């Protein structure tokens, strides 16, 4: 479980995240929605312990990011929006490197890599340098790297952005499988169709503040039958 | 900091570097190649001259006007390995650069000498030609020997011991390093520091390069300490710098030894440094790399792009040349002891001493201590920068 409590972050005079609170439970996909610059990535970065909160706290499976960031990192897998890879290393070497950073033994890494590559249909290209891969294949390798250490929680920042249909499907299928395995997933996206299909709970952030939270169905019930219209009305882009 | 985590980061960075053509070229291939290029072009002439002011096999051409007036002098010059060209006009021969020197023998020169008289010889040369002073010295001393031979012959004819005119014979025994090493000691230290500081691309790749490629943020989410991450990367940059310096040094010695062997020079032995001196140079390279690597990482990290970091570091790479020029401004190369407290400068000075065969424990101790201290401070600075959000996520 990930519990975010009164979380704030400022960059100079600008407040990027303003006292937001939400809870993401195991076996659920929690959608974090908002326009560009709303504060989604900053929130995910604070959960991932890359940025420190100015106020508030985050608890990941009972561990505070303020007091025990090292232990929090062990239980998290973070896929950033512009995640990169080491182009001169093979897909396997990329994934194995991160497995080693998480302190996993060599045999376990190899077994996990083989399983994940088979699941993501990367098994035939595992030894090729990722510099030769398409964007879709690279994103699959990033995904494999994100959960090679079998984390309890996954933070996925726009994981389907710019992918073709089959690669995007592979990613969403993966998310559903991990949800069914009891993982806690926080997912940020601009694609309302994906959010509607995948998320159990959503939170909408606007100008750093949380303006709505609940299930997709509940929000649609309050505002509009189409989720996209609901979102636009909430952020004030449409009357 | 866990050594296992440091090793994981270091091993990955080395593997990545070994697959990078820039690393193979700039770090491993270019330093020795550049050194060999310098040795086999510039020193083709300089090295033999450095061994002995003017070596015996260096041919000096001399245009002689009035050669028929001094056949014994012409023969003497030829025996002394001068290339004698008989000409009508010494001045014309020199202005058309037919020869390096011209010699005018006056009419009846040889008869005048034979009749116990005195005469004069005129030597002309272009003093704007490189190395002309050393060659002129050689020619003048040869002509002096010719004149001395005449004096000795005249005294003997009169039954006078020639040593009467020269009661004191001065013998000179050089006890310093051979000329070749002296010459090398003048340029190797600069080469070492230059190549040590030239691995900018390694530091840039591992810092702002990772930012630009979106991998740094993911590394920061790994459950390893920032210190382990920084030290792993830092050691990779240190390794690159040390390799460049050691390869540069090896190329110097091997290249010069090969050159001297080819020239059948007997002075190859002069290239052998005493073991403590060699170890001092090798250890100095490590300490210099330790300092430079930490500074390069610290300077690269805040940059917004690889290009910005490279521009910043280019200025840094010029620093060794400026420092070397500063050292050269001290009269007769006598540098005050306090200069051994200044990192980089002390490394340049210590290497110069060690390569010239000198070994001053105090200088070495101060240099090593100051380099280690500077490296530790620079590494602390680099680690501090890796903990600053404003540096890691500078927009």
Coordinates of C-alpha atoms in Angstrom, one line a residue:
Chain A
X1 CA 0.0 0.0 0.0
X2 CA 1.1 3.5 -0.8
X3 CA -0.2 6.3 1.5
X4 CA 0.4 9.9 0.5
X5 CA -0.4 12.4 3.2
X6 CA -0.5 16.2 2.7
X7 CA 2.4 16.1 0.3
X8 CA 3.9 19.4 -0.9
X9 CA 6.8 20.4 -3.1
X10 CA 8.1 23.8 -4.0
X11 CA 10.7 24.8 -6.6
X12 CA 11.7 28.3 -5.6
X13 CA 8.5 30.4 -5.5
X14 CA 6.5 27.9 -7.6
X15 CA 4.4 25.3 -5.8
X16 CA 4.6 22.1 -7.9
X17 CA 2.5 19.9 -5.5
X18 CA 0.2 21.4 -2.9
X19 CA -0.9 19.3 0.1
X20 CA -2.2 16.3 -1.8
X21 CA -3.3 13.1 -0.1
X22 CA -4.4 9.7 -1.6
X23 CA -4.1 6.0 -1.0
X24 CA -3.2 3.3 -3.5
X25 CA -4.1 -0.2 -2.4
X26 CA -2.5 -3.6 -3.3
X27 CA -4.2 -5.3 -6.3
X28 CA -5.4 -2.0 -7.6
X29 CA -4.2 0.3 -10.4
X30 CA -4.4 3.9 -9.2
X31 CA -4.5 6.5 -12.0
X32 CA -2.9 9.9 -11.5
X33 CA -4.3 12.3 -14.1
X34 CA -3.7 15.9 -14.9
X35 CA -2.6 18.2 -17.7
X36 CA 1.1 18.8 -18.5
X37 CA 2.9 20.5 -15.6
X38 CA 0.0 19.7 -13.1
X39 CA 2.5 17.9 -10.7
X40 CA 2.0 14.2 -11.6
X41 CA 5.7 13.5 -12.3
X42 CA 6.8 15.5 -9.3
X43 CA 4.5 13.4 -7.1
X44 CA 5.8 10.2 -8.6
X45 CA 9.4 11.4 -8.1
X46 CA 8.7 12.0 -4.5
X47 CA 7.2 8.6 -4.0
X48 CA 10.2 7.1 -5.8
X49 CA 12.5 9.1 -3.3
X50 CA 14.2 10.9 -6.1
X51 CA 12.9 14.2 -4.8
X52 CA 12.4 15.1 -1.1
X53 CA 9.0 16.4 0.0
X54 CA 8.9 19.9 1.6
X55 CA 5.9 19.0 3.6
X56 CA 3.8 15.9 4.3
X57 CA 5.0 12.3 4.0
X58 CA 4.6 9.1 1.9
X59 CA 4.4 5.6 3.3
X60 CA 5.2 2.7 1.1
X61 CA 4.2 -0.6 2.7
X62 CA 4.7 1.0 6.1
X63 CA 8.1 2.7 5.4
X64 CA 8.4 6.5 5.3
X65 CA 10.2 8.1 2.4
X66 CA 11.5 10.7 4.8
X67 CA 12.8 8.3 7.4
X68 CA 13.7 5.2 5.4
X69 CA 14.2 6.1 1.8
X70 CA 16.6 3.2 1.2
X71 CA 14.1 0.6 2.3
X72 CA 11.3 2.3 0.3
X73 CA 13.4 1.9 -2.9
X74 CA 13.7 -1.8 -2.4
X75 CA 9.9 -2.2 -2.8
X76 CA 9.5 0.1 -5.7
X77 CA 9.8 -0.1 -9.5
X78 CA 9.8 3.2 -11.3
X79 CA 9.3 3.7 -15.0
X80 CA 9.8 7.4 -15.9
X81 CA 8.2 9.1 -18.9
X82 CA 11.5 9.5 -20.7
X83 CA 13.2 6.4 -19.4
X84 CA 16.4 5.6 -21.2
X85 CA 18.6 2.6 -21.6
X86 CA 22.3 2.0 -22.1
X87 CA 22.4 1.7 -25.9
X88 CA 25.7 -0.1 -26.0
X89 CA 24.6 -2.8 -23.6
X90 CA 22.3 -5.7 -24.7
X91 CA 18.7 -5.9 -23.4
X92 CA 19.7 -8.6 -20.9
X93 CA 22.7 -6.6 -19.7
X94 CA 20.5 -3.6 -19.1
X95 CA 18.0 -5.6 -17.0
X96 CA 20.7 -7.5 -15.2
X97 CA 22.5 -4.3 -14.2
X98 CA 19.4 -3.0 -12.4
X99 CA 18.8 -6.4 -10.9
X100 CA 22.3 -6.3 -9.4
X101 CA 21.8 -2.7 -8.1
X102 CA 18.8 -4.1 -6.2
X103 CA 21.0 -6.7 -4.6
X104 CA 19.5 -9.7 -6.3
X105 CA 21.8 -12.7 -6.8
X106 CA 22.9 -13.6 -10.3
X107 CA 20.9 -16.8 -10.6
X108 CA 17.7 -15.1 -9.6
X109 CA 18.3 -12.3 -12.0
X110 CA 18.9 -14.7 -14.9
X111 CA 15.7 -16.6 -14.1
X112 CA 13.6 -13.5 -13.7
X113 CA 15.0 -12.0 -16.9
X114 CA 14.2 -15.1 -18.9
X115 CA 10.7 -15.2 -17.5
X116 CA 10.1 -11.5 -18.1
X117 CA 11.6 -11.5 -21.6
X118 CA 9.4 -14.5 -22.6
X119 CA 6.3 -12.6 -21.2
X120 CA 7.2 -9.4 -23.1
X121 CA 8.3 -11.4 -26.3
X122 CA 11.8 -10.1 -26.0
X123 CA 13.5 -13.5 -25.7
X124 CA 14.8 -13.5 -29.3
X125 CA 16.5 -10.1 -29.0
X126 CA 17.8 -10.3 -25.5
X127 CA 21.5 -10.3 -26.6
X128 CA 21.2 -7.5 -29.1
X129 CA 22.4 -4.0 -28.1
X130 CA 19.3 -1.9 -27.3
X131 CA 20.6 0.9 -29.5
X132 CA 19.3 -1.1 -32.4
X133 CA 15.8 -1.5 -31.0
X134 CA 12.5 0.3 -32.0
X135 CA 10.9 2.6 -29.4
X136 CA 8.3 -0.1 -28.6
X137 CA 11.0 -2.7 -27.9
X138 CA 12.9 -0.2 -25.8
X139 CA 9.9 0.5 -23.7
X140 CA 9.4 -3.2 -23.1
X141 CA 13.1 -3.5 -21.9
X142 CA 12.4 -0.5 -19.6
X143 CA 9.4 -2.3 -18.2
X144 CA 11.4 -5.5 -17.7
X145 CA 14.1 -3.5 -15.9
X146 CA 11.4 -1.8 -13.7
X147 CA 10.2 -5.1 -12.2
X148 CA 13.2 -7.4 -12.5
X149 CA 13.5 -7.2 -8.7
X150 CA 9.8 -8.1 -8.3
X151 CA 8.8 -4.9 -6.4
X152 CA 5.6 -4.7 -4.3
X153 CA 4.7 -1.4 -6.0
X154 CA 5.1 0.0 -9.5
X155 CA 5.2 3.7 -10.5
X156 CA 4.5 4.0 -14.2
X157 CA 4.7 7.5 -15.7
X158 CA 3.0 7.5 -19.1
X159 CA 4.3 4.0 -20.0
X160 CA 2.4 3.8 -23.3
X161 CA 3.3 7.3 -24.5
X162 CA 4.4 7.1 -28.2
X163 CA 4.0 3.4 -28.5
X164 CA 2.3 1.5 -31.4
X165 CA -0.8 -0.4 -30.7
X166 CA 0.8 -3.8 -30.2
X167 CA 3.5 -2.5 -27.9
X168 CA 0.9 -0.4 -25.9
X169 CA -1.2 -3.6 -25.5
X170 CA 1.8 -5.6 -24.2
X171 CA 2.3 -2.9 -21.6
X172 CA -1.3 -2.8 -20.5
X173 CA -1.5 -6.6 -20.4
X174 CA 1.6 -6.5 -18.2
X175 CA -0.1 -4.0 -15.8
X176 CA -3.2 -6.1 -15.6
X177 CA -1.1 -9.2 -14.8
X178 CA 0.8 -7.4 -12.1
X179 CA -2.4 -6.0 -10.6
X180 CA -3.9 -9.6 -10.4
X181 CA -0.6 -10.6 -8.7
X182 CA -1.5 -8.2 -5.9
X183 CA 0.9 -5.4 -6.7
X184 CA 0.2 -1.7 -6.0
X185 CA 0.4 0.3 -9.2
X186 CA 0.3 4.0 -9.6
X187 CA -0.1 5.0 -13.2
X188 CA 0.0 8.4 -14.9
X189 CA -1.4 8.9 -18.4
X190 CA -3.0 11.4 -20.8
X191 CA -5.0 8.6 -22.5
X192 CA -8.4 8.6 -20.9
X193 CA -9.4 5.4 -22.7
X194 CA -6.4 3.6 -21.0
X195 CA -7.3 5.1 -17.7
X196 CA -10.9 4.0 -18.0
X197 CA -9.9 0.5 -19.0
X198 CA -7.2 -0.1 -16.4
X199 CA -7.8 2.0 -13.2
X200 CA -9.7 1.1 -10.2
X201 CA -9.2 4.5 -8.6
X202 CA -8.1 7.9 -10.0
X203 CA -6.9 11.2 -8.6
X204 CA -7.0 14.3 -10.8
X205 CA -4.3 16.9 -10.1
X206 CA -4.6 20.5 -11.3
X207 CA -2.0 23.2 -10.7
X208 CA -0.4 21.0 -8.0
X209 CA -3.6 20.4 -6.0
X210 CA -5.9 17.4 -5.9
X211 CA -9.3 18.4 -7.3
X212 CA -11.1 15.0 -7.5
X213 CA -10.6 11.4 -6.4
X214 CA -12.6 8.2 -6.6
X215 CA -13.5 5.4 -9.0
X216 CA -13.9 6.2 -12.7
X217 CA -17.6 5.2 -12.5
X218 CA -18.2 7.5 -9.5
X219 CA -16.6 10.5 -11.2
X220 CA -18.5 9.9 -14.4
X221 CA -21.7 9.7 -12.4
X222 CA -21.0 13.1 -10.8
X223 CA -20.0 14.9 -14.0
X224 CA -20.5 13.3 -17.4
X225 CA -21.1 9.9 -19.0
X226 CA -17.9 10.2 -21.0
X227 CA -14.7 10.1 -18.8
X228 CA -12.9 12.5 -21.1
X229 CA -15.6 15.1 -20.6
X230 CA -15.5 14.6 -16.9
X231 CA -11.8 15.2 -16.9
X232 CA -12.1 18.4 -19.0
X233 CA -14.9 19.8 -16.8
X234 CA -12.9 19.1 -13.7
X235 CA -9.7 20.9 -14.9
X236 CA -11.9 23.8 -16.3
X237 CA -11.0 23.3 -19.9
X238 CA -14.6 22.8 -20.9
X239 CA -17.8 24.2 -19.3
Chain B
X1 CA 29.0 2.7 1.1
X2 CA 29.1 -0.9 0.0
X3 CA 32.0 -2.2 -2.0
X4 CA 29.7 -4.6 -3.8
X5 CA 27.5 -1.7 -5.1
X6 CA 30.6 0.2 -6.1
X7 CA 31.8 -2.8 -8.0
X8 CA 28.5 -3.3 -9.8
X9 CA 28.5 0.4 -11.0
X10 CA 32.2 0.3 -11.9
X11 CA 32.0 -2.9 -13.9
X12 CA 29.0 -1.7 -15.9
X13 CA 30.6 1.6 -16.7
X14 CA 33.9 -0.1 -17.8
X15 CA 31.9 -2.5 -20.0
X16 CA 29.9 0.3 -21.5
X17 CA 33.2 2.3 -22.1
X18 CA 34.9 -0.6 -23.8
X19 CA 32.1 -0.7 -26.3
X20 CA 32.4 3.0 -27.0
X21 CA 34.5 3.8 -30.0
X22 CA 35.3 7.2 -28.6
X23 CA 36.8 5.6 -25.5
X24 CA 38.8 3.2 -27.5
X25 CA 40.2 6.0 -29.7
X26 CA 40.5 9.0 -27.3
X27 CA 41.5 7.1 -24.2
X28 CA 43.4 4.1 -25.3
X29 CA 44.7 4.7 -28.9
X30 CA 45.2 8.4 -29.3
X31 CA 47.6 9.1 -26.3
X32 CA 50.3 6.6 -27.4
X33 CA 49.8 7.4 -31.1
X34 CA 50.2 11.1 -30.5
X35 CA 53.3 10.5 -28.5
X36 CA 54.8 8.2 -31.2
X37 CA 53.9 10.7 -33.8
X38 CA 55.7 13.5 -31.9
X39 CA 58.7 11.2 -31.3
X40 CA 59.1 10.1 -34.9
X41 CA 58.7 13.5 -36.5
X42 CA 59.9 16.2 -34.2
X43 CA 62.5 14.2 -32.4
X44 CA 63.9 12.5 -35.4
X45 CA 66.4 15.5 -35.5
X46 CA 66.1 16.7 -31.9
X47 CA 66.8 13.5 -30.0
X48 CA 70.2 12.7 -31.5
X49 CA 71.2 16.3 -31.0
X50 CA 70.1 16.2 -27.4
X51 CA 72.4 13.2 -26.8
X52 CA 75.5 15.0 -27.9
X53 CA 75.2 18.7 -28.8
X54 CA 76.0 17.8 -32.4
X55 CA 76.3 14.1 -33.1
X56 CA 79.1 12.8 -35.3
X57 CA 76.7 11.6 -38.0
X58 CA 75.1 15.0 -38.5
X59 CA 76.3 16.3 -41.9
X60 CA 76.9 20.0 -42.0
X61 CA 77.2 21.5 -45.5
X62 CA 79.6 24.3 -46.1
X63 CA 80.1 26.3 -49.2
X64 CA 83.9 27.1 -49.6
X65 CA 85.0 30.1 -51.7
X66 CA 88.7 29.9 -52.6
X67 CA 89.0 26.1 -52.0
X68 CA 92.1 25.9 -54.2
X69 CA 93.9 28.3 -51.8
X70 CA 93.5 25.9 -48.9
X71 CA 93.5 22.3 -50.0
X72 CA 94.7 21.0 -46.6
X73 CA 92.0 22.9 -44.8
X74 CA 89.4 21.4 -47.2
X75 CA 90.7 17.9 -46.6
X76 CA 90.6 18.5 -42.8
X77 CA 87.0 19.6 -43.0
X78 CA 86.0 16.6 -45.1
X79 CA 87.7 14.3 -42.6
X80 CA 85.6 16.0 -39.9
X81 CA 82.5 14.9 -41.8
X82 CA 81.6 18.3 -43.3
X83 CA 80.1 18.3 -46.7
X84 CA 82.3 20.7 -48.6
X85 CA 80.9 22.4 -51.7
X86 CA 83.4 24.5 -53.8
X87 CA 81.7 27.7 -55.0
X88 CA 82.6 31.0 -56.8
X89 CA 80.8 33.3 -54.3
X90 CA 80.3 32.3 -50.7
X91 CA 77.7 35.0 -50.2
X92 CA 75.6 33.9 -53.2
X93 CA 75.8 30.2 -52.0
X94 CA 74.5 31.2 -48.6
X95 CA 71.7 33.5 -49.9
X96 CA 70.5 30.7 -52.2
X97 CA 70.7 28.3 -49.3
X98 CA 73.0 26.0 -51.1
X99 CA 74.7 25.2 -47.8
X100 CA 74.2 26.0 -44.1
X101 CA 77.6 27.8 -43.8
X102 CA 80.0 29.6 -46.1
X103 CA 83.7 29.8 -45.7
X104 CA 85.9 32.3 -47.5
X105 CA 89.6 31.3 -47.8
X106 CA 91.7 34.3 -48.8
X107 CA 94.3 34.2 -51.7
X108 CA 97.6 32.5 -50.8
X109 CA 96.1 31.1 -47.5
X110 CA 98.1 27.9 -47.5
X111 CA 101.3 29.5 -48.7
X112 CA 101.0 32.1 -45.9
X113 CA 100.6 29.4 -43.3
X114 CA 103.5 27.4 -44.7
X115 CA 105.7 30.5 -44.5
X116 CA 104.9 30.8 -40.8
X117 CA 102.6 33.8 -41.4
X118 CA 99.1 34.5 -40.2
X119 CA 95.9 34.7 -42.1
X120 CA 92.1 34.8 -41.5
X121 CA 89.0 32.9 -42.5
X122 CA 85.5 34.3 -42.8
X123 CA 82.5 32.2 -41.8
X124 CA 78.9 33.2 -42.6
X125 CA 75.6 31.6 -41.6
X126 CA 71.9 32.3 -41.3
X127 CA 71.4 32.9 -37.6
X128 CA 67.6 32.8 -38.1
X129 CA 67.7 29.0 -38.9
X130 CA 66.7 26.7 -36.0
X131 CA 69.7 25.0 -34.4
X132 CA 72.2 27.3 -36.2
X133 CA 73.9 28.3 -32.9
X134 CA 74.9 24.7 -32.0
X135 CA 76.1 24.0 -35.6
X136 CA 78.1 27.2 -35.6
X137 CA 79.7 26.2 -32.4
X138 CA 80.7 22.8 -33.9
X139 CA 82.2 24.5 -37.0
X140 CA 84.2 27.1 -35.0
X141 CA 85.6 24.4 -32.7
X142 CA 86.6 22.4 -35.7
X143 CA 88.4 25.4 -37.2
X144 CA 90.1 26.1 -33.9
X145 CA 91.4 22.5 -33.8
X146 CA 92.8 23.0 -37.3
X147 CA 94.6 26.2 -36.1
X148 CA 95.9 24.4 -33.0
X149 CA 97.3 21.6 -35.2
X150 CA 99.3 24.3 -37.1
X151 CA 100.6 25.8 -33.9
X152 CA 101.6 22.4 -32.6
X153 CA 103.5 21.7 -35.8
X154 CA 105.3 25.0 -35.7
X155 CA 106.3 24.6 -32.1
X156 CA 107.6 21.1 -32.7
X157 CA 109.7 22.4 -35.7
X158 CA 111.3 24.7 -33.2
X159 CA 111.8 22.0 -30.6
X160 CA 109.3 23.5 -28.2
X161 CA 106.9 21.3 -26.2
X162 CA 103.4 22.3 -27.3
X163 CA 102.0 22.0 -23.7
X164 CA 104.0 25.1 -23.0
X165 CA 101.2 27.1 -24.5
X166 CA 98.5 25.1 -22.8
X167 CA 99.7 24.3 -19.3
X168 CA 96.2 23.5 -18.0
X169 CA 94.0 20.9 -19.7
X170 CA 90.4 21.1 -18.8
X171 CA 88.4 17.9 -18.8
X172 CA 84.6 17.9 -18.5
X173 CA 82.7 15.0 -17.1
X174 CA 78.9 15.4 -17.3
X175 CA 77.3 13.7 -14.3
X176 CA 73.6 14.6 -14.9
X177 CA 71.2 12.5 -16.9
X178 CA 71.8 11.8 -20.5
X179 CA 70.7 14.4 -22.9
X180 CA 67.8 12.3 -24.2
X181 CA 66.3 11.9 -20.7
X182 CA 66.8 15.6 -20.1
X183 CA 64.9 16.3 -23.3
X184 CA 62.1 13.9 -22.3
X185 CA 61.8 15.3 -18.8
X186 CA 61.0 18.6 -20.5
X187 CA 58.0 17.3 -22.3
X188 CA 56.7 14.1 -20.7
X189 CA 55.2 15.7 -17.6
X190 CA 53.1 18.0 -19.8
X191 CA 52.0 15.1 -21.9
X192 CA 51.0 13.1 -18.9
X193 CA 48.8 15.9 -17.4
X194 CA 47.3 16.8 -20.7
X195 CA 46.2 13.2 -21.4
X196 CA 45.2 12.7 -17.8
X197 CA 42.8 15.7 -18.1
X198 CA 41.6 14.8 -21.6
X199 CA 39.1 12.1 -20.7
X200 CA 36.3 14.6 -20.4
X201 CA 33.9 12.5 -22.5
X202 CA 34.0 9.7 -19.9
X203 CA 33.0 12.0 -17.0
X204 CA 30.4 13.8 -19.2
X205 CA 28.9 10.5 -20.4
X206 CA 28.5 9.2 -16.8
X207 CA 26.9 12.4 -15.5
X208 CA 25.0 14.8 -17.8
X209 CA 25.0 12.1 -20.5
X210 CA 23.0 9.9 -18.2
X211 CA 20.7 12.8 -17.4
X212 CA 20.2 13.4 -21.1
X213 CA 19.4 9.7 -21.8
X214 CA 17.0 9.5 -18.9
X215 CA 19.0 6.8 -17.0
X216 CA 20.3 8.8 -14.1
X217 CA 16.9 9.3 -12.5
X218 CA 16.4 5.5 -12.5
X219 CA 19.8 5.0 -10.9
X220 CA 18.8 7.3 -8.1
X221 CA 15.8 5.1 -7.3
X222 CA 18.1 2.1 -6.8
X223 CA 18.6 1.1 -3.1
X224 CA 22.3 1.9 -3.1
X225 CA 23.9 4.9 -1.4
X226 CA 24.8 8.0 -3.5
X227 CA 28.4 7.6 -2.3
X228 CA 28.5 4.1 -3.8
X229 CA 27.1 5.4 -7.1
X230 CA 29.5 8.3 -7.3
X231 CA 32.5 6.2 -6.3
X232 CA 31.7 3.6 -8.9
X233 CA 31.5 6.2 -11.6
X234 CA 34.5 8.1 -10.3
X235 CA 36.7 5.0 -10.4
X236 CA 35.8 4.6 -14.1
X237 CA 37.0 8.1 -14.9
X238 CA 40.1 7.5 -12.8
X239 CA 40.8 4.3 -14.7
X240 CA 40.5 6.1 -18.0
X241 CA 42.8 8.9 -17.0
X242 CA 45.4 6.4 -15.5
X243 CA 45.3 4.3 -18.6
X244 CA 45.8 7.3 -20.9
X245 CA 48.8 8.4 -18.8
X246 CA 50.5 5.0 -18.5
X247 CA 50.0 4.3 -22.2
X248 CA 51.5 7.7 -23.0
X249 CA 54.5 6.9 -20.8
X250 CA 55.0 3.4 -22.3
X251 CA 54.8 4.9 -25.8
X252 CA 57.5 7.4 -24.9
X253 CA 59.9 4.9 -23.7
X254 CA 59.2 2.2 -26.3
X255 CA 59.2 4.7 -29.1
X256 CA 62.4 6.3 -28.1
X257 CA 64.1 3.0 -27.4
X258 CA 63.1 1.8 -30.8
X259 CA 64.3 5.0 -32.4
X260 CA 67.7 4.8 -30.7
X261 CA 68.0 1.1 -31.6
X262 CA 67.3 1.9 -35.2
X263 CA 69.8 4.7 -35.2
X264 CA 72.3 2.2 -33.5
X265 CA 72.8 4.6 -30.6
X266 CA 74.6 3.2 -27.6
X267 CA 72.6 5.4 -25.2
X268 CA 69.5 3.2 -24.9
X269 CA 70.6 2.5 -21.4
X270 CA 70.1 6.1 -20.5
X271 CA 66.4 5.5 -20.9
X272 CA 66.3 3.1 -18.0
X273 CA 64.9 5.0 -15.0
X274 CA 65.8 3.9 -11.4
X275 CA 62.9 1.8 -10.1
X276 CA 61.8 4.2 -7.3
X277 CA 61.6 7.0 -9.9
X278 CA 59.5 4.8 -12.3
X279 CA 57.2 3.8 -9.4
X280 CA 56.9 7.5 -8.4
X281 CA 55.8 8.5 -11.9
X282 CA 53.3 5.7 -12.1
X283 CA 51.9 6.4 -8.6
X284 CA 51.8 10.2 -9.4
X285 CA 49.6 9.4 -12.5
X286 CA 47.1 7.6 -10.2
X287 CA 46.9 10.5 -7.7
X288 CA 46.6 13.1 -10.5
X289 CA 43.8 11.0 -12.1
X290 CA 42.1 10.8 -8.7
X291 CA 42.0 14.6 -8.4
X292 CA 41.1 15.3 -12.0
X293 CA 38.3 12.7 -12.2
X294 CA 36.5 14.1 -9.2
X295 CA 36.7 17.7 -10.6
X296 CA 35.5 16.6 -14.0
X297 CA 32.5 14.7 -12.5
X298 CA 31.6 17.7 -10.3
X299 CA 31.8 20.1 -13.2
X300 CA 29.8 17.9 -15.6
X301 CA 26.9 17.1 -13.4
X302 CA 25.1 20.4 -13.2
X303 CA 25.2 21.0 -17.0
X304 CA 21.9 20.9 -18.9
X305 CA 23.3 19.1 -21.8
X306 CA 26.4 17.1 -23.0
X307 CA 27.3 20.0 -25.2
X308 CA 27.2 22.5 -22.3
X309 CA 29.4 20.2 -20.2
X310 CA 31.9 19.7 -23.0
X311 CA 32.2 23.4 -23.5
X312 CA 32.9 23.9 -19.8
X313 CA 35.4 21.1 -19.6
X314 CA 37.3 22.3 -22.7
X315 CA 38.5 25.3 -20.7
X316 CA 39.5 22.9 -17.9
X317 CA 41.6 20.9 -20.3
X318 CA 43.7 24.0 -21.2
X319 CA 44.7 24.5 -17.6
X320 CA 47.7 22.1 -17.6
X321 CA 49.3 23.9 -20.5
X322 CA 48.9 27.3 -18.8
X323 CA 50.4 25.8 -15.6
X324 CA 53.3 24.3 -17.5
X325 CA 54.0 27.8 -19.1
X326 CA 53.9 29.2 -15.6
X327 CA 56.6 26.8 -14.4
X328 CA 58.8 27.7 -17.4
X329 CA 58.8 31.3 -16.3
X330 CA 60.9 30.5 -13.2
X331 CA 64.6 31.3 -14.0
X332 CA 66.7 28.3 -14.8
X333 CA 63.7 26.0 -13.9
X334 CA 64.3 26.7 -10.2
X335 CA 60.8 26.4 -8.7
X336 CA 60.2 27.4 -5.0
X337 CA 59.3 24.5 -2.7
X338 CA 55.9 25.9 -1.9
X339 CA 54.9 25.1 -5.5
X340 CA 54.9 21.4 -4.5
X341 CA 51.8 22.2 -2.4
X342 CA 49.7 23.1 -5.5
X343 CA 47.9 20.2 -7.1
X344 CA 48.7 19.5 -10.8
X345 CA 51.7 21.9 -10.6
X346 CA 53.3 19.6 -8.1
X347 CA 52.7 16.6 -10.3
X348 CA 54.3 18.4 -13.2
X349 CA 57.3 19.3 -11.1
X350 CA 57.7 15.9 -9.5
X351 CA 57.5 14.1 -12.8
X352 CA 60.2 16.4 -14.2
X353 CA 62.5 15.6 -11.3
X354 CA 61.9 11.9 -11.4
X355 CA 62.4 11.6 -15.1
X356 CA 65.7 13.4 -14.8
X357 CA 66.8 10.8 -12.4
X358 CA 66.5 13.0 -9.3
X359 CA 64.7 11.7 -6.2
X360 CA 63.8 14.1 -3.4
X361 CA 61.7 12.4 -0.8
X362 CA 60.4 15.6 0.6
X363 CA 59.1 16.8 -2.7
X364 CA 57.5 13.4 -3.4
X365 CA 55.9 13.2 0.0
X366 CA 54.4 16.7 -0.2
X367 CA 53.2 16.1 -3.8
X368 CA 51.5 12.8 -2.9
X369 CA 49.9 14.1 0.3
X370 CA 48.6 17.2 -1.4
X371 CA 47.3 15.3 -4.4
X372 CA 45.5 12.8 -2.1
X373 CA 44.0 15.6 0.0
X374 CA 42.8 17.5 -3.1
X375 CA 41.4 14.2 -4.6
X376 CA 39.5 13.5 -1.3
X377 CA 38.1 17.0 -1.2
X378 CA 37.1 16.9 -4.9
X379 CA 35.4 13.6 -4.4
X380 CA 33.5 14.9 -1.4
X381 CA 32.4 17.8 -3.6
X382 CA 31.2 15.4 -6.3
X383 CA 29.2 13.4 -3.9
X384 CA 27.6 16.5 -2.4
X385 CA 26.6 17.6 -5.9
X386 CA 24.9 14.1 -6.5
X387 CA 22.7 14.9 -3.4
X388 CA 21.6 18.3 -4.6
X389 CA 18.2 18.3 -6.4
X390 CA 18.9 21.6 -8.0
X391 CA 22.0 20.1 -9.6
X392 CA 20.4 16.8 -10.6
X393 CA 17.2 18.3 -12.0
X394 CA 18.4 21.7 -13.2
X395 CA 16.0 23.0 -15.8

